[in-house]
Short mmCIF file of C-alpha atoms and ligand atoms in Angstrom, two decimals:
data_model
loop_
_atom_site.label_atom_id
_atom_site.label_comp_id
_atom_site.label_asym_id
_atom_site.label_seq_id
_atom_site.Cartn_x
_atom_site.Cartn_y
_atom_site.Cartn_z
CA UNK A 1 0.00 0.00 0.00
CA UNK A 2 1.33 3.42 -0.92
CA UNK A 3 1.75 5.89 1.97
CA UNK A 4 -1.14 8.33 2.31
CA UNK A 5 -0.06 11.95 2.56
CA UNK A 6 -2.52 14.50 3.90
CA UNK A 7 -2.14 17.93 2.33
CA UNK A 8 -3.40 20.66 4.67
CA UNK A 9 -5.79 22.65 2.48
CA UNK A 10 -5.39 26.34 1.71
CA UNK A 11 -8.51 28.47 1.98
CA UNK A 12 -9.33 30.73 -0.97
CA UNK A 13 -11.95 33.21 0.20
CA UNK A 14 -14.66 34.22 -2.33
CA UNK A 15 -13.02 32.73 -5.45
CA UNK A 16 -13.72 35.00 -8.40
CA UNK A 17 -14.57 32.01 -10.63
CA UNK A 18 -17.27 30.77 -8.29
CA UNK A 19 -20.98 31.58 -8.50
CA UNK A 20 -21.14 31.11 -4.71
CA UNK A 21 -19.86 33.28 -1.87
CA UNK A 22 -18.21 30.22 -0.30
CA UNK A 23 -14.51 29.59 0.26
CA UNK A 24 -12.62 26.95 -1.70
CA UNK A 25 -10.27 24.62 0.17
CA UNK A 26 -7.52 23.75 -2.26
CA UNK A 27 -4.16 22.37 -3.19
CA UNK A 28 -2.61 22.50 -6.67
CA UNK A 29 -1.67 19.85 -9.22
CA UNK A 30 2.08 20.23 -8.67
CA UNK A 31 1.85 18.93 -5.07
CA UNK A 32 -0.51 16.13 -6.15
CA UNK A 33 1.80 15.03 -8.98
CA UNK A 34 4.92 15.29 -6.80
CA UNK A 35 3.45 12.94 -4.17
CA UNK A 36 1.87 10.63 -6.75
CA UNK A 37 5.06 10.30 -8.80
CA UNK A 38 7.10 9.66 -5.64
CA UNK A 39 4.83 6.71 -4.79
CA UNK A 40 2.35 8.23 -2.34
CA UNK A 41 -1.38 8.89 -2.31
CA UNK A 42 -2.15 12.59 -1.81
CA UNK A 43 -5.40 13.43 -0.02
CA UNK A 44 -6.69 16.90 0.76
CA UNK A 45 -7.49 17.68 4.38
CA UNK A 46 -9.81 20.67 4.84
CA UNK A 47 -10.89 21.93 8.28
CA UNK A 48 -13.82 20.02 9.80
CA UNK A 49 -14.89 18.77 13.23
CA UNK A 50 -12.73 15.64 13.16
CA UNK A 51 -9.98 16.83 10.78
CA UNK A 52 -7.24 16.69 13.42
CA UNK A 53 -8.10 13.09 14.32
CA UNK A 54 -7.59 12.17 10.63
CA UNK A 55 -3.83 12.45 11.20
CA UNK A 56 -3.85 8.96 12.74
CA UNK A 57 -5.32 7.61 9.48
CA UNK A 58 -2.52 8.96 7.26
CA UNK A 59 1.21 8.28 6.95
CA UNK A 60 2.52 11.83 6.56
CA UNK A 61 1.54 15.50 6.45
CA UNK A 62 2.38 18.10 3.80
CA UNK A 63 2.14 21.77 4.76
CA UNK A 64 2.00 23.55 1.40
CA UNK A 65 2.72 27.09 0.28
CA UNK A 66 0.16 29.84 0.74
CA UNK A 67 -0.53 33.12 2.48
CA UNK A 68 1.74 34.76 5.06
CA UNK A 69 1.77 33.37 8.59
CA UNK A 70 -0.11 35.76 10.87
CA UNK A 71 2.38 37.61 13.12
CA UNK A 72 0.28 36.69 16.19
CA UNK A 73 1.26 33.07 15.49
CA UNK A 74 4.82 34.04 16.50
CA UNK A 75 3.75 36.60 19.09
CA UNK A 76 4.76 39.72 17.17
CA UNK A 77 2.87 42.82 16.04
CA UNK A 78 1.86 43.04 12.37
CA UNK A 79 4.08 45.38 10.32
CA UNK A 80 2.82 47.27 7.26
CA UNK A 81 4.94 45.04 4.99
CA UNK A 82 3.17 41.86 6.11
CA UNK A 83 0.85 40.32 3.51
CA UNK A 84 -2.59 38.75 3.90
CA UNK A 85 -2.88 36.17 6.63
CA UNK A 86 -5.53 34.16 8.45
CA UNK A 87 -5.30 33.35 12.16
CA UNK A 88 -7.92 30.60 11.69
CA UNK A 89 -5.94 28.93 8.92
CA UNK A 90 -2.70 29.17 10.95
CA UNK A 91 -4.47 27.60 13.92
CA UNK A 92 -5.79 24.71 11.81
CA UNK A 93 -2.42 24.02 10.20
CA UNK A 94 -0.59 24.25 13.55
CA UNK A 95 -3.06 21.80 15.13
CA UNK A 96 -2.40 19.33 12.30
CA UNK A 97 1.35 19.79 12.73
CA UNK A 98 1.27 19.30 16.51
CA UNK A 99 -0.90 16.18 16.13
CA UNK A 100 1.48 14.77 13.50
CA UNK A 101 4.43 15.45 15.83
CA UNK A 102 2.60 13.76 18.74
CA UNK A 103 1.97 10.69 16.60
CA UNK A 104 5.49 10.76 15.15
CA UNK A 105 4.16 11.11 11.58
CA UNK A 106 6.64 12.70 9.14
CA UNK A 107 5.94 16.29 8.07
CA UNK A 108 7.15 18.11 4.97
CA UNK A 109 6.78 21.90 4.98
CA UNK A 110 7.07 23.94 1.78
CA UNK A 111 7.45 27.76 1.72
CA UNK A 112 4.64 28.98 4.04
CA UNK A 113 4.75 25.44 5.46
CA UNK A 114 8.35 25.95 6.60
CA UNK A 115 7.56 29.37 8.06
CA UNK A 116 4.54 27.94 9.88
CA UNK A 117 6.61 25.08 11.36
CA UNK A 118 9.17 27.61 12.58
CA UNK A 119 6.44 29.79 14.15
CA UNK A 120 4.62 26.80 15.70
CA UNK A 121 7.76 25.65 17.53
CA UNK A 122 8.77 29.07 18.87
CA UNK A 123 10.69 30.77 16.04
CA UNK A 124 9.99 34.12 14.37
CA UNK A 125 9.87 35.54 10.84
CA UNK A 126 10.96 38.61 8.95
CA UNK A 127 7.63 40.02 7.76
CA UNK A 128 9.29 41.14 4.53
CA UNK A 129 12.81 40.61 3.19
CA UNK A 130 13.36 44.41 3.33
CA UNK A 131 13.49 44.09 7.15
CA UNK A 132 17.03 42.78 6.65
CA UNK A 133 19.01 45.04 4.27
CA UNK A 134 21.45 42.18 3.60
CA UNK A 135 18.84 40.08 1.84
CA UNK A 136 18.52 40.02 -1.95
CA UNK A 137 15.17 39.73 -3.75
CA UNK A 138 13.62 36.29 -3.12
CA UNK A 139 10.31 36.78 -4.94
CA UNK A 140 10.42 35.70 -8.57
CA UNK A 141 7.01 34.50 -9.71
CA UNK A 142 7.88 34.50 -13.41
CA UNK A 143 10.61 31.88 -13.07
CA UNK A 144 8.42 29.75 -10.82
CA UNK A 145 9.95 26.46 -12.00
CA UNK A 146 13.57 27.56 -12.48
CA UNK A 147 16.52 27.92 -10.17
CA UNK A 148 17.00 31.64 -9.50
CA UNK A 149 19.41 31.55 -6.57
CA UNK A 150 21.94 29.11 -5.17
CA UNK A 151 21.68 27.40 -1.80
CA UNK A 152 24.39 25.71 0.24
CA UNK A 153 23.29 22.41 1.70
CA UNK A 154 24.68 21.40 5.10
CA UNK A 155 26.44 18.07 5.31
CA UNK A 156 24.42 15.39 7.12
CA UNK A 157 21.16 17.25 6.53
CA UNK A 158 18.11 15.50 5.08
CA UNK A 159 18.75 17.46 1.88
CA UNK A 160 22.37 16.32 1.58
CA UNK A 161 21.12 12.73 1.83
CA UNK A 162 18.25 13.25 -0.62
CA UNK A 163 19.96 15.43 -3.25
CA UNK A 164 23.59 14.34 -2.80
CA UNK A 165 24.72 17.88 -3.68
CA UNK A 166 26.34 20.73 -1.76
CA UNK A 167 25.16 23.61 -3.95
CA UNK A 168 22.01 23.73 -6.06
CA UNK A 169 19.87 26.41 -7.65
CA UNK A 170 16.29 26.70 -6.43
CA UNK A 171 13.25 28.75 -7.32
CA UNK A 172 12.20 31.51 -4.93
CA UNK A 173 8.65 32.78 -4.44
CA UNK A 174 8.73 34.15 -0.92
CA UNK A 175 8.90 37.65 0.59
CA UNK A 176 9.12 36.47 4.20
CA UNK A 177 11.87 34.40 5.74
CA UNK A 178 12.92 32.88 9.05
CA UNK A 179 14.35 35.38 11.58
CA UNK A 180 14.93 33.36 14.76
CA UNK A 181 15.08 29.62 14.19
CA UNK A 182 12.77 27.58 16.43
CA UNK A 183 14.63 25.88 19.31
CA UNK A 184 15.68 22.32 18.54
CA UNK A 185 15.70 22.85 14.75
CA UNK A 186 18.78 22.76 12.53
CA UNK A 187 19.43 24.76 9.39
CA UNK A 188 19.66 22.31 6.47
CA UNK A 189 20.38 24.88 3.74
CA UNK A 190 20.87 28.61 3.28
CA UNK A 191 21.33 31.06 0.43
CA UNK A 192 24.53 33.10 0.00
CA UNK A 193 22.79 36.21 1.41
CA UNK A 194 22.07 34.27 4.60
CA UNK A 195 18.40 33.38 4.14
CA UNK A 196 17.48 30.10 5.80
CA UNK A 197 16.23 27.91 2.95
CA UNK A 198 15.67 24.57 4.71
CA UNK A 199 15.28 23.34 8.30
CA UNK A 200 14.79 20.02 10.04
CA UNK A 201 14.14 18.36 13.37
CA UNK A 202 13.82 14.58 13.36
CA UNK A 203 11.22 13.65 10.78
CA UNK A 204 9.97 17.21 10.37
CA UNK A 205 11.58 18.54 7.17
CA UNK A 206 10.98 21.88 5.52
CA UNK A 207 12.17 23.91 2.55
CA UNK A 208 11.66 27.56 1.67
CA UNK A 209 11.52 26.98 -2.08
CA UNK A 210 8.99 25.05 -4.19
CA UNK A 211 10.42 21.66 -5.24
CA UNK A 212 6.96 20.57 -6.49
CA UNK A 213 6.90 23.47 -8.99
CA UNK A 214 10.46 22.75 -10.19
CA UNK A 215 9.29 19.21 -11.03
CA UNK A 216 7.18 20.67 -13.85
CA UNK A 217 10.36 21.26 -15.88
CA UNK A 218 12.95 18.83 -14.48
CA UNK A 219 13.41 15.79 -12.27
CA UNK A 220 16.03 17.46 -10.07
CA UNK A 221 13.73 17.67 -7.03
CA UNK A 222 12.21 14.21 -7.32
CA UNK A 223 14.46 12.80 -4.61
CA UNK A 224 13.17 15.33 -2.05
CA UNK A 225 9.74 13.74 -2.33
CA UNK A 226 10.97 10.15 -2.64
CA UNK A 227 13.14 10.62 0.50
CA UNK A 228 10.11 12.04 2.34
CA UNK A 229 7.88 9.20 1.15
CA UNK A 230 10.51 6.70 2.31
CA UNK A 231 10.14 8.15 5.85
CA UNK A 232 6.38 7.64 5.73
MN1 LIG B 1 14.71 31.98 -1.61
#
């Protein structure tokens, strides 16, 4: 039986394509294909009464990209540069994460997912990259599938084992980044301007870039998902 991977849904409020005033709870095809092609079964997990208890029925949890993490989730005031956020969505995703941790189910965080993991375990975020003048631009939506900046991968990290590389180019579609790393976590990769691009603690792995989107043009990120699936 293939491992079942729950993808925490992202809420899209009042979708313009919809005739109804109701939210959509979504993921996108790149995450679905990435898990499917790595040998897993992706299922979407939207908020509902018993959603958290569904964690025991699955083999792993994927926290996907999405809106900014609300600053209250890391006990800071909102700055003007912070983007849209939802305290309710943060709370739902953090509950799923904590339940997965409690049950020792592997977690993969991507982009917002990494930032949320850091916030949930006591770390903080830069609310925009301009809060650190040393940081280069990290938001390039046009080259969503291409490597736009290099990262250095730490030896012995989950990424070193999965990718077997020290330096790779990754896409970059984020304007926030980790400020203080959550206690107990290790940096697994960083960019040359010092942005934390991957973190880990046990079987909780997270990356700041979008490996699932890079898979639409090359196989270079396949091993990130197959290594994660092997944990599950
Ligand atoms: Mn980046």
